[in-house]
């Protein structure tokens, strides 16, 4: 069974631009969560989607948004990029989120904002 | 509050056991996890333990949970060079089951 895939793997953007990252969960998994990893803040939860609905949200500004499609694939969008948004963005999938204790991570998308 | 703490670094000799420690604050945690991250890679789920268990063993890995002290440890027996990585402790809370809180990670380095 294929693992969680994320595209693109690397991205360079300039301040003020917007970016969209994509995540394809493991086949059969319906929950997708997004995390931001930075050297200073560590791993922080962004949000979780299940059945095309945002089920949980972390403490990030409204510039960070996401969505999930009917095939469970998810996208994350960051608008008006800031230098501090440079990070590794990790996506994780699980069968159903709250009732599934195993969460599997993708390799991440490394975003650099210049 | 939500907080998971780990020491930042650990250095062990190849062949010895490594013990990585973690403390958490939320007593309602349902599951506690250990993840491994190698350079340039995502997180690999190593093992997890339910909050109603005290110990779990999986090949070279042993997880110990002390709920009273909110202390979790990961023991890696016969540590190998391939075990060099950052190890993250994480908790999943009953109040927000889809959200996992991670520690800052412990960088394990192996000495020959």
PDB file of C-alpha atoms in Angstrom:
ATOM      1  CA  UNK A   1       0.000   0.000   0.000  1.00  0.00           C
ATOM      2  CA  UNK A   2       1.453   3.375  -0.961  1.00  0.00           C
ATOM      3  CA  UNK A   3       2.248   5.787   1.841  1.00  0.00           C
ATOM      4  CA  UNK A   4       1.254   9.406   2.287  1.00  0.00           C
ATOM      5  CA  UNK A   5       2.482  11.513  -0.597  1.00  0.00           C
ATOM      6  CA  UNK A   6       3.040  15.242  -0.622  1.00  0.00           C
ATOM      7  CA  UNK A   7       3.697  17.535  -3.534  1.00  0.00           C
ATOM      8  CA  UNK A   8       5.761  19.438  -4.218  1.00  0.00           C
ATOM      9  CA  UNK A   9       8.668  18.340  -2.026  1.00  0.00           C
ATOM     10  CA  UNK A  10      10.421  21.697  -2.229  1.00  0.00           C
ATOM     11  CA  UNK A  11       9.123  25.161  -2.952  1.00  0.00           C
ATOM     12  CA  UNK A  12      10.606  28.643  -2.988  1.00  0.00           C
ATOM     13  CA  UNK A  13       8.288  31.637  -2.851  1.00  0.00           C
ATOM     14  CA  UNK A  14       8.655  35.345  -2.183  1.00  0.00           C
ATOM     15  CA  UNK A  15       6.943  37.380   0.508  1.00  0.00           C
ATOM     16  CA  UNK A  16       3.394  38.339  -0.302  1.00  0.00           C
ATOM     17  CA  UNK A  17       2.795  35.430  -2.644  1.00  0.00           C
ATOM     18  CA  UNK A  18       0.462  32.565  -1.917  1.00  0.00           C
ATOM     19  CA  UNK A  19       1.156  28.851  -2.036  1.00  0.00           C
ATOM     20  CA  UNK A  20      -0.846  25.630  -2.261  1.00  0.00           C
ATOM     21  CA  UNK A  21       0.489  22.334  -0.981  1.00  0.00           C
ATOM     22  CA  UNK A  22      -1.049  18.962  -1.727  1.00  0.00           C
ATOM     23  CA  UNK A  23      -1.360  15.760   0.276  1.00  0.00           C
ATOM     24  CA  UNK A  24      -2.653  12.365  -0.814  1.00  0.00           C
ATOM     25  CA  UNK A  25      -3.434  10.104   2.131  1.00  0.00           C
ATOM     26  CA  UNK A  26      -2.972   6.364   2.333  1.00  0.00           C
ATOM     27  CA  UNK A  27      -5.713   4.606   0.393  1.00  0.00           C
ATOM     28  CA  UNK A  28      -8.746   4.149   2.621  1.00  0.00           C
ATOM     29  CA  UNK A  29      -7.703   6.836   5.096  1.00  0.00           C
ATOM     30  CA  UNK A  30     -10.288   9.569   5.485  1.00  0.00           C
ATOM     31  CA  UNK A  31      -8.596  11.892   7.934  1.00  0.00           C
ATOM     32  CA  UNK A  32      -5.820  14.271   6.946  1.00  0.00           C
ATOM     33  CA  UNK A  33      -3.968  16.495   9.401  1.00  0.00           C
ATOM     34  CA  UNK A  34      -1.430  19.198   8.643  1.00  0.00           C
ATOM     35  CA  UNK A  35       1.539  20.239  10.779  1.00  0.00           C
ATOM     36  CA  UNK A  36       4.168  22.948  10.511  1.00  0.00           C
ATOM     37  CA  UNK A  37       7.705  22.134  11.623  1.00  0.00           C
ATOM     38  CA  UNK A  38      10.236  24.892  12.285  1.00  0.00           C
ATOM     39  CA  UNK A  39      13.503  24.869  14.269  1.00  0.00           C
ATOM     40  CA  UNK A  40      12.144  27.474  16.678  1.00  0.00           C
ATOM     41  CA  UNK A  41       8.584  26.279  17.284  1.00  0.00           C
ATOM     42  CA  UNK A  42       8.951  22.573  16.591  1.00  0.00           C
ATOM     43  CA  UNK A  43       5.955  20.645  15.317  1.00  0.00           C
ATOM     44  CA  UNK A  44       2.689  22.498  15.518  1.00  0.00           C
ATOM     45  CA  UNK A  45      -0.762  21.299  14.545  1.00  0.00           C
ATOM     46  CA  UNK A  46      -2.458  23.333  11.819  1.00  0.00           C
ATOM     47  CA  UNK A  47      -5.767  21.590  11.159  1.00  0.00           C
ATOM     48  CA  UNK A  48      -7.476  18.298  10.470  1.00  0.00           C
ATOM     49  CA  UNK A  49      -9.954  17.394   7.775  1.00  0.00           C
ATOM     50  CA  UNK A  50     -12.326  14.474   7.763  1.00  0.00           C
ATOM     51  CA  UNK A  51     -14.977  13.796   5.130  1.00  0.00           C
ATOM     52  CA  UNK A  52     -14.314  17.161   3.486  1.00  0.00           C
ATOM     53  CA  UNK A  53     -14.939  19.060   6.737  1.00  0.00           C
ATOM     54  CA  UNK A  54     -12.452  20.785   8.984  1.00  0.00           C
ATOM     55  CA  UNK A  55     -12.790  18.983  12.282  1.00  0.00           C
ATOM     56  CA  UNK A  56     -10.073  20.600  14.345  1.00  0.00           C
ATOM     57  CA  UNK A  57      -7.891  23.672  14.099  1.00  0.00           C
ATOM     58  CA  UNK A  58      -4.667  24.843  15.715  1.00  0.00           C
ATOM     59  CA  UNK A  59      -3.610  28.372  16.610  1.00  0.00           C
ATOM     60  CA  UNK A  60      -2.602  29.752  13.249  1.00  0.00           C
ATOM     61  CA  UNK A  61      -3.785  32.940  11.537  1.00  0.00           C
ATOM     62  CA  UNK A  62      -6.484  32.908   8.906  1.00  0.00           C
ATOM     63  CA  UNK A  63      -3.849  33.101   6.170  1.00  0.00           C
ATOM     64  CA  UNK A  64      -3.544  29.357   6.621  1.00  0.00           C
ATOM     65  CA  UNK A  65      -6.441  27.439   5.173  1.00  0.00           C
ATOM     66  CA  UNK A  66      -7.154  24.040   3.797  1.00  0.00           C
ATOM     67  CA  UNK A  67      -9.683  21.827   2.162  1.00  0.00           C
ATOM     68  CA  UNK A  68     -10.331  18.195   1.506  1.00  0.00           C
ATOM     69  CA  UNK A  69     -11.793  16.620  -1.579  1.00  0.00           C
ATOM     70  CA  UNK A  70     -14.197  13.719  -1.909  1.00  0.00           C
ATOM     71  CA  UNK A  71     -11.300  11.340  -2.611  1.00  0.00           C
ATOM     72  CA  UNK A  72      -9.738  12.429   0.740  1.00  0.00           C
ATOM     73  CA  UNK A  73      -6.886  14.301  -0.907  1.00  0.00           C
ATOM     74  CA  UNK A  74      -6.197  17.542   0.882  1.00  0.00           C
ATOM     75  CA  UNK A  75      -4.694  20.878   0.007  1.00  0.00           C
ATOM     76  CA  UNK A  76      -3.280  23.532   2.272  1.00  0.00           C
ATOM     77  CA  UNK A  77      -3.083  27.161   1.218  1.00  0.00           C
ATOM     78  CA  UNK A  78      -1.054  29.974   2.723  1.00  0.00           C
ATOM     79  CA  UNK A  79      -1.805  33.467   1.489  1.00  0.00           C
ATOM     80  CA  UNK A  80       0.331  36.599   1.802  1.00  0.00           C
ATOM     81  CA  UNK A  81       3.442  34.644   2.672  1.00  0.00           C
ATOM     82  CA  UNK A  82       5.775  35.913   5.382  1.00  0.00           C
ATOM     83  CA  UNK A  83       9.408  35.014   5.991  1.00  0.00           C
ATOM     84  CA  UNK A  84       8.344  33.184   9.149  1.00  0.00           C
ATOM     85  CA  UNK A  85       6.241  30.785   7.103  1.00  0.00           C
ATOM     86  CA  UNK A  86       9.417  29.073   5.938  1.00  0.00           C
ATOM     87  CA  UNK A  87       9.058  25.579   7.332  1.00  0.00           C
ATOM     88  CA  UNK A  88       8.597  21.904   6.639  1.00  0.00           C
ATOM     89  CA  UNK A  89       4.881  21.252   6.203  1.00  0.00           C
ATOM     90  CA  UNK A  90       3.894  17.731   7.098  1.00  0.00           C
ATOM     91  CA  UNK A  91       0.688  15.976   6.290  1.00  0.00           C
ATOM     92  CA  UNK A  92      -0.527  12.910   8.168  1.00  0.00           C
ATOM     93  CA  UNK A  93      -3.340  10.526   7.459  1.00  0.00           C
ATOM     94  CA  UNK A  94      -5.311   8.117   9.558  1.00  0.00           C
ATOM     95  CA  UNK A  95      -8.336   5.942   9.029  1.00  0.00           C
ATOM     96  CA  UNK A  96     -10.810   8.147  10.760  1.00  0.00           C
ATOM     97  CA  UNK A  97      -8.947  10.578  12.986  1.00  0.00           C
ATOM     98  CA  UNK A  98     -10.510  10.543  16.381  1.00  0.00           C
ATOM     99  CA  UNK A  99     -11.143   6.814  16.520  1.00  0.00           C
ATOM    100  CA  UNK A 100      -7.899   5.789  14.916  1.00  0.00           C
ATOM    101  CA  UNK A 101      -4.763   5.929  16.999  1.00  0.00           C
ATOM    102  CA  UNK A 102      -2.239   5.430  14.192  1.00  0.00           C
ATOM    103  CA  UNK A 103      -1.306   8.469  12.192  1.00  0.00           C
ATOM    104  CA  UNK A 104       1.127   8.189   9.282  1.00  0.00           C
ATOM    105  CA  UNK A 105       3.173  11.091   8.011  1.00  0.00           C
ATOM    106  CA  UNK A 106       4.270  12.033   4.542  1.00  0.00           C
ATOM    107  CA  UNK A 107       7.807  13.208   3.690  1.00  0.00           C
ATOM    108  CA  UNK A 108       6.786  16.862   3.889  1.00  0.00           C
ATOM    109  CA  UNK A 109       7.001  19.917   1.682  1.00  0.00           C
ATOM    110  CA  UNK A 110       9.856  22.245   2.487  1.00  0.00           C
ATOM    111  CA  UNK A 111       8.735  25.818   1.854  1.00  0.00           C
ATOM    112  CA  UNK A 112      11.270  28.619   1.726  1.00  0.00           C
ATOM    113  CA  UNK A 113      10.010  32.194   1.678  1.00  0.00           C
ATOM    114  CA  UNK A 114      12.481  34.836   0.518  1.00  0.00           C
TER     115      UNK A 114
ATOM    116  CA  UNK B   1      -2.163  23.206  29.475  1.00  0.00           C
ATOM    117  CA  UNK B   2      -0.673  21.281  26.641  1.00  0.00           C
ATOM    118  CA  UNK B   3       3.033  20.670  26.919  1.00  0.00           C
ATOM    119  CA  UNK B   4       5.383  17.817  26.141  1.00  0.00           C
ATOM    120  CA  UNK B   5       9.000  18.117  27.212  1.00  0.00           C
ATOM    121  CA  UNK B   6      12.095  16.197  26.204  1.00  0.00           C
ATOM    122  CA  UNK B   7      15.808  16.680  26.569  1.00  0.00           C
ATOM    123  CA  UNK B   8      17.387  17.939  23.362  1.00  0.00           C
ATOM    124  CA  UNK B   9      20.375  15.633  22.995  1.00  0.00           C
ATOM    125  CA  UNK B  10      21.495  12.129  23.864  1.00  0.00           C
ATOM    126  CA  UNK B  11      24.765  10.445  22.938  1.00  0.00           C
ATOM    127  CA  UNK B  12      25.290   6.711  23.408  1.00  0.00           C
ATOM    128  CA  UNK B  13      27.900   4.162  22.421  1.00  0.00           C
ATOM    129  CA  UNK B  14      27.026   1.719  19.669  1.00  0.00           C
ATOM    130  CA  UNK B  15      25.690  -1.485  21.196  1.00  0.00           C
ATOM    131  CA  UNK B  16      24.556   0.173  24.417  1.00  0.00           C
ATOM    132  CA  UNK B  17      20.927   0.896  25.309  1.00  0.00           C
ATOM    133  CA  UNK B  18      19.473   4.338  24.699  1.00  0.00           C
ATOM    134  CA  UNK B  19      16.801   5.743  26.984  1.00  0.00           C
ATOM    135  CA  UNK B  20      14.907   8.801  25.829  1.00  0.00           C
ATOM    136  CA  UNK B  21      12.666  10.470  28.378  1.00  0.00           C
ATOM    137  CA  UNK B  22       9.586  12.626  28.029  1.00  0.00           C
ATOM    138  CA  UNK B  23       7.141  14.333  30.364  1.00  0.00           C
ATOM    139  CA  UNK B  24       3.659  15.499  29.482  1.00  0.00           C
ATOM    140  CA  UNK B  25       1.122  17.604  31.260  1.00  0.00           C
ATOM    141  CA  UNK B  26      -2.324  16.530  30.118  1.00  0.00           C
ATOM    142  CA  UNK B  27      -3.658  13.779  32.335  1.00  0.00           C
ATOM    143  CA  UNK B  28      -6.470  13.124  29.865  1.00  0.00           C
ATOM    144  CA  UNK B  29      -4.037  11.904  27.215  1.00  0.00           C
ATOM    145  CA  UNK B  30      -5.359   8.768  25.582  1.00  0.00           C
ATOM    146  CA  UNK B  31      -2.408   7.684  23.497  1.00  0.00           C
ATOM    147  CA  UNK B  32       1.277   8.470  23.738  1.00  0.00           C
ATOM    148  CA  UNK B  33       3.564   8.082  20.779  1.00  0.00           C
ATOM    149  CA  UNK B  34       7.161   7.878  19.760  1.00  0.00           C
ATOM    150  CA  UNK B  35       8.103   9.080  16.296  1.00  0.00           C
ATOM    151  CA  UNK B  36      11.484   8.989  14.562  1.00  0.00           C
ATOM    152  CA  UNK B  37      12.669  11.592  12.075  1.00  0.00           C
ATOM    153  CA  UNK B  38      15.773  11.099   9.975  1.00  0.00           C
ATOM    154  CA  UNK B  39      17.422  14.033   8.179  1.00  0.00           C
ATOM    155  CA  UNK B  40      15.301  15.379   5.344  1.00  0.00           C
ATOM    156  CA  UNK B  41      12.495  12.932   6.026  1.00  0.00           C
ATOM    157  CA  UNK B  42       9.029  12.965   7.515  1.00  0.00           C
ATOM    158  CA  UNK B  43       8.040  11.349  10.777  1.00  0.00           C
ATOM    159  CA  UNK B  44       7.985   7.595  11.155  1.00  0.00           C
ATOM    160  CA  UNK B  45       5.640   6.158  13.764  1.00  0.00           C
ATOM    161  CA  UNK B  46       7.799   3.879  15.906  1.00  0.00           C
ATOM    162  CA  UNK B  47       5.400   2.789  18.581  1.00  0.00           C
ATOM    163  CA  UNK B  48       2.577   3.982  20.790  1.00  0.00           C
ATOM    164  CA  UNK B  49       1.071   3.076  24.108  1.00  0.00           C
ATOM    165  CA  UNK B  50      -2.445   3.382  25.420  1.00  0.00           C
ATOM    166  CA  UNK B  51      -2.813   5.430  28.562  1.00  0.00           C
ATOM    167  CA  UNK B  52      -4.124   2.411  30.472  1.00  0.00           C
ATOM    168  CA  UNK B  53      -0.916   0.452  29.879  1.00  0.00           C
ATOM    169  CA  UNK B  54       2.358   0.600  31.809  1.00  0.00           C
ATOM    170  CA  UNK B  55       4.709  -1.012  29.342  1.00  0.00           C
ATOM    171  CA  UNK B  56       4.900  -2.056  25.735  1.00  0.00           C
ATOM    172  CA  UNK B  57       7.700  -3.974  24.067  1.00  0.00           C
ATOM    173  CA  UNK B  58       8.269  -4.226  20.342  1.00  0.00           C
ATOM    174  CA  UNK B  59      11.514  -5.939  19.289  1.00  0.00           C
ATOM    175  CA  UNK B  60      14.337  -3.585  20.370  1.00  0.00           C
ATOM    176  CA  UNK B  61      11.932  -0.935  21.606  1.00  0.00           C
ATOM    177  CA  UNK B  62      10.461  -0.749  25.101  1.00  0.00           C
ATOM    178  CA  UNK B  63       8.053   1.981  26.132  1.00  0.00           C
ATOM    179  CA  UNK B  64       7.421   2.655  29.812  1.00  0.00           C
ATOM    180  CA  UNK B  65       4.590   4.858  31.025  1.00  0.00           C
ATOM    181  CA  UNK B  66       4.283   6.271  34.531  1.00  0.00           C
ATOM    182  CA  UNK B  67       0.881   7.939  34.588  1.00  0.00           C
ATOM    183  CA  UNK B  68       1.265   9.234  38.114  1.00  0.00           C
ATOM    184  CA  UNK B  69       4.373  11.223  37.197  1.00  0.00           C
ATOM    185  CA  UNK B  70       3.229  11.785  33.578  1.00  0.00           C
ATOM    186  CA  UNK B  71       6.516  10.330  32.401  1.00  0.00           C
ATOM    187  CA  UNK B  72       7.127   8.355  29.237  1.00  0.00           C
ATOM    188  CA  UNK B  73      10.351   6.709  28.149  1.00  0.00           C
ATOM    189  CA  UNK B  74      11.628   4.916  25.092  1.00  0.00           C
ATOM    190  CA  UNK B  75      14.402   2.371  25.483  1.00  0.00           C
ATOM    191  CA  UNK B  76      16.264   1.222  22.383  1.00  0.00           C
ATOM    192  CA  UNK B  77      18.277  -1.917  23.040  1.00  0.00           C
ATOM    193  CA  UNK B  78      21.561  -2.602  21.235  1.00  0.00           C
ATOM    194  CA  UNK B  79      21.647   0.858  19.660  1.00  0.00           C
ATOM    195  CA  UNK B  80      22.936   0.898  16.081  1.00  0.00           C
ATOM    196  CA  UNK B  81      24.227   3.679  13.831  1.00  0.00           C
ATOM    197  CA  UNK B  82      20.939   3.510  11.922  1.00  0.00           C
ATOM    198  CA  UNK B  83      19.169   4.639  15.069  1.00  0.00           C
ATOM    199  CA  UNK B  84      20.720   8.100  14.727  1.00  0.00           C
ATOM    200  CA  UNK B  85      17.766  10.450  14.335  1.00  0.00           C
ATOM    201  CA  UNK B  86      15.510  12.842  16.195  1.00  0.00           C
ATOM    202  CA  UNK B  87      12.951  11.130  18.384  1.00  0.00           C
ATOM    203  CA  UNK B  88       9.684  12.873  19.148  1.00  0.00           C
ATOM    204  CA  UNK B  89       7.404  12.079  22.016  1.00  0.00           C
ATOM    205  CA  UNK B  90       3.770  13.022  21.415  1.00  0.00           C
ATOM    206  CA  UNK B  91       0.456  12.904  23.212  1.00  0.00           C
ATOM    207  CA  UNK B  92      -3.036  12.702  21.940  1.00  0.00           C
ATOM    208  CA  UNK B  93      -5.689  14.144  24.152  1.00  0.00           C
ATOM    209  CA  UNK B  94      -9.169  12.852  24.710  1.00  0.00           C
ATOM    210  CA  UNK B  95     -10.504  16.397  24.537  1.00  0.00           C
ATOM    211  CA  UNK B  96      -9.183  16.918  21.017  1.00  0.00           C
ATOM    212  CA  UNK B  97      -8.573  13.482  19.649  1.00  0.00           C
ATOM    213  CA  UNK B  98      -7.435  14.429  16.194  1.00  0.00           C
ATOM    214  CA  UNK B  99      -4.762  16.792  17.467  1.00  0.00           C
ATOM    215  CA  UNK B 100      -1.381  15.461  18.533  1.00  0.00           C
ATOM    216  CA  UNK B 101       0.971  17.547  20.663  1.00  0.00           C
ATOM    217  CA  UNK B 102       4.651  16.933  20.009  1.00  0.00           C
ATOM    218  CA  UNK B 103       7.689  17.447  22.159  1.00  0.00           C
ATOM    219  CA  UNK B 104      10.689  19.327  20.816  1.00  0.00           C
ATOM    220  CA  UNK B 105      12.499  16.134  19.912  1.00  0.00           C
ATOM    221  CA  UNK B 106      15.637  14.420  21.233  1.00  0.00           C
ATOM    222  CA  UNK B 107      18.586  14.137  18.874  1.00  0.00           C
ATOM    223  CA  UNK B 108      20.205  10.730  19.377  1.00  0.00           C
ATOM    224  CA  UNK B 109      23.790  10.388  18.240  1.00  0.00           C
ATOM    225  CA  UNK B 110      25.745   7.151  18.264  1.00  0.00           C
ATOM    226  CA  UNK B 111      29.448   6.956  19.203  1.00  0.00           C
ATOM    227  CA  UNK B 112      31.546   4.122  17.764  1.00  0.00           C
TER     228      UNK B 112
END
